[in-house]
XYZ file of N, CA and C in Angstrom:
261
model
N 6.650 -19.495 -10.168
C 6.516 -18.057 -10.182
C 6.807 -17.545 -11.580
N 6.162 -16.451 -11.971
C 6.329 -15.865 -13.290
C 7.615 -15.076 -13.406
N 7.588 -14.072 -14.269
C 8.756 -13.230 -14.496
C 9.142 -12.487 -13.216
N 10.437 -12.232 -13.035
C 10.872 -11.506 -11.841
C 10.300 -10.089 -11.813
N 10.126 -9.568 -10.610
C 9.617 -8.215 -10.428
C 10.791 -7.254 -10.569
N 10.648 -6.280 -11.450
C 11.711 -5.294 -11.644
C 11.759 -4.336 -10.459
N 12.956 -3.978 -10.021
C 13.106 -3.068 -8.881
C 12.828 -1.626 -9.248
N 12.916 -1.281 -10.538
C 12.795 0.112 -10.949
C 11.610 0.374 -11.874
N 10.581 -0.462 -11.805
C 9.377 -0.291 -12.619
C 8.148 -0.351 -11.733
N 7.048 0.299 -12.168
C 5.812 0.267 -11.378
C 5.259 -1.148 -11.223
N 4.795 -1.436 -10.016
C 4.201 -2.731 -9.695
C 3.007 -2.483 -8.785
N 1.954 -3.276 -8.954
C 0.776 -3.149 -8.098
C 0.907 -4.042 -6.874
N 0.468 -3.496 -5.736
C 0.510 -4.224 -4.474
C -0.798 -4.056 -3.721
N -1.092 -5.051 -2.899
C -2.146 -4.945 -1.891
C -1.436 -5.030 -0.546
N -1.636 -3.991 0.271
C -0.993 -3.910 1.581
C -2.085 -3.847 2.634
N -1.986 -4.687 3.665
C -2.945 -4.651 4.758
C -2.227 -4.316 6.050
N -2.820 -3.377 6.803
C -2.283 -2.984 8.096
C -3.378 -3.080 9.147
N -2.955 -3.268 10.377
C -3.898 -3.339 11.493
C -4.282 -1.918 11.880
N -5.587 -1.675 11.971
C -6.077 -0.361 12.370
C -6.841 0.326 11.262
N -7.315 1.508 11.574
C -8.176 2.276 10.664
C -7.395 3.475 10.125
N -7.195 3.511 8.805
C -6.524 4.616 8.131
C -7.547 5.333 7.263
N -7.658 6.621 7.431
C -8.638 7.426 6.707
C -8.292 7.534 5.226
N -9.314 7.649 4.388
C -9.145 7.844 2.946
C -8.366 9.131 2.665
N -8.413 10.080 3.589
C -7.705 11.350 3.382
C -6.189 11.150 3.296
N -5.677 10.025 3.738
C -4.241 9.723 3.649
C -3.850 9.169 2.284
N -4.821 8.918 1.407
C -4.544 8.269 0.123
C -3.514 9.033 -0.704
N -3.636 10.347 -0.822
C -2.678 11.117 -1.616
C -1.295 11.087 -0.986
N -1.236 11.188 0.322
C 0.034 11.144 1.038
C 0.731 9.801 0.834
N -0.053 8.757 0.677
C 0.498 7.409 0.527
C 0.565 6.967 -0.934
N 0.715 7.907 -1.847
C 0.896 7.556 -3.244
C -0.391 7.291 -3.985
N -1.486 7.899 -3.577
C -2.785 7.755 -4.245
C -3.271 6.309 -4.290
N -3.016 5.570 -3.241
C -3.507 4.203 -3.142
C -5.000 4.226 -2.836
N -5.728 3.223 -3.297
C -7.118 3.048 -2.888
C -7.104 2.540 -1.453
N -7.890 3.166 -0.592
C -7.918 2.816 0.827
C -9.299 2.286 1.182
N -9.350 1.110 1.801
C -10.620 0.573 2.298
C -10.378 -0.007 3.689
N -11.421 0.079 4.520
C -11.314 -0.388 5.903
C -12.412 -1.414 6.150
N -12.057 -2.513 6.805
C -13.038 -3.510 7.210
C -12.893 -3.735 8.709
N -13.962 -4.149 9.342
C -13.930 -4.405 10.776
C -14.170 -3.145 11.585
N -14.310 -3.324 12.866
C -14.605 -2.233 13.791
C -13.540 -2.126 14.863
N -13.289 -0.935 15.315
C -12.408 -0.599 16.440
C -11.108 -1.377 16.434
N -10.853 -2.178 17.468
C -9.591 -2.905 17.580
C -9.423 -3.964 16.489
N -10.516 -4.359 15.860
C -10.468 -5.401 14.826
C -10.342 -4.821 13.419
N -10.230 -3.507 13.292
C -10.186 -2.867 11.969
C -8.915 -3.249 11.215
N -9.083 -3.446 9.915
C -7.966 -3.721 9.009
C -8.114 -2.771 7.823
N -7.041 -2.046 7.523
C -7.028 -1.153 6.368
C -6.294 -1.838 5.234
N -6.898 -1.794 4.043
C -6.290 -2.360 2.848
C -5.958 -1.229 1.885
N -4.719 -1.199 1.441
C -4.260 -0.244 0.432
C -4.026 -1.028 -0.846
N -4.550 -0.528 -1.960
C -4.406 -1.217 -3.227
C -4.025 -0.203 -4.295
N -2.963 -0.494 -5.020
C -2.563 0.406 -6.094
C -1.160 0.119 -6.565
N -0.740 0.938 -7.497
C 0.560 0.745 -8.109
C 1.591 1.634 -7.427
N 2.768 1.096 -7.223
C 3.877 1.809 -6.609
C 4.952 1.978 -7.684
N 5.529 3.166 -7.751
C 6.450 3.534 -8.829
C 7.648 2.591 -8.950
N 8.264 2.234 -7.815
C 9.427 1.351 -7.829
C 9.656 0.836 -6.411
N 10.701 0.042 -6.221
C 10.977 -0.545 -4.912
C 11.304 0.514 -3.861
N 11.966 1.590 -4.260
C 12.273 2.667 -3.320
C 10.986 3.319 -2.820
N 10.025 3.533 -3.715
C 8.733 4.109 -3.318
C 7.972 3.152 -2.400
N 8.076 1.851 -2.651
C 7.437 0.862 -1.783
C 8.016 0.942 -0.375
N 9.329 1.046 -0.268
C 9.960 1.163 1.052
C 9.530 2.451 1.748
N 9.403 3.538 0.995
C 8.942 4.794 1.563
C 7.525 4.679 2.080
N 6.666 4.002 1.331
C 5.275 3.787 1.733
C 5.210 2.954 3.010
N 5.970 1.864 3.060
C 5.984 1.011 4.247
C 6.533 1.759 5.462
N 7.573 2.566 5.261
C 8.116 3.369 6.356
C 7.096 4.379 6.862
N 6.344 5.001 5.958
C 5.304 5.957 6.359
C 4.257 5.278 7.229
N 3.828 4.094 6.826
C 2.841 3.358 7.619
C 3.402 3.009 8.987
N 4.667 2.637 9.033
C 5.327 2.305 10.297
C 5.363 3.528 11.216
N 5.781 4.662 10.678
C 5.881 5.880 11.491
C 4.514 6.402 11.934
N 3.464 6.053 11.183
C 2.106 6.413 11.588
C 1.564 5.460 12.659
N 2.322 4.403 12.972
C 1.952 3.491 14.046
C 1.146 2.275 13.619
N 1.157 1.952 12.334
C 0.392 0.803 11.848
C 1.270 -0.439 11.765
N 0.727 -1.570 12.168
C 1.414 -2.852 12.061
C 1.074 -3.493 10.725
N 2.080 -3.921 9.992
C 1.905 -4.558 8.701
C 1.350 -5.969 8.894
N 0.247 -6.269 8.223
C -0.339 -7.607 8.275
C 0.033 -8.418 7.039
N 0.010 -7.759 5.866
C 0.387 -8.473 4.648
C 0.788 -7.494 3.555
N 1.629 -7.995 2.661
C 2.063 -7.269 1.474
C 2.017 -8.275 0.342
N 1.203 -7.992 -0.660
C 1.015 -8.964 -1.740
C 1.181 -8.310 -3.100
N 2.035 -8.871 -3.912
C 2.216 -8.463 -5.305
C 0.946 -8.792 -6.071
N 0.478 -7.853 -6.878
C -0.717 -8.061 -7.696
C -0.289 -8.222 -9.150
N -0.452 -9.418 -9.705
C 0.008 -9.710 -11.061
C -0.735 -8.901 -12.119
N -1.986 -8.573 -11.875
C -2.786 -7.817 -12.832
C -3.040 -6.418 -12.277
N -2.232 -5.419 -12.687
C -2.391 -4.074 -12.148
C -3.808 -3.534 -12.386
N -4.340 -2.842 -11.362
C -5.686 -2.277 -11.452
C -5.662 -0.768 -11.560
N -4.499 -0.161 -11.325
C -4.433 1.282 -11.217
C -3.100 1.767 -11.767
N -3.095 2.888 -12.482
C -1.878 3.449 -13.039
C -1.197 4.377 -12.048
N 0.107 4.457 -12.132
C 0.866 5.372 -11.281
C 0.688 6.782 -11.819
N 0.387 7.728 -10.935
C 0.258 9.115 -11.327
C 1.646 9.685 -11.595
N 1.776 10.470 -12.654
C 3.047 11.109 -12.978
C 3.256 12.303 -12.065
N 4.475 12.472 -11.585
C 4.800 13.627 -10.749
C 5.125 14.836 -11.580
């Protein structure tokens, strides 16, 4: 494994959840790119983007949980594709 992931710096992640999440939730979920594959019960939503820090990642995962989505995977992306928007 490469360098350790800092807890207080932006990091890119790919998150997959079971079910269909609308693109309209992207801003609510930290401006992540949202894509859906599959149909109905087989749908999988993929979120891809940079998260400000570990606390923001936990907030994002909690939001998905409270919306009723089951987490399928969470993957660190070594090559960030998207910048974190400044608040």
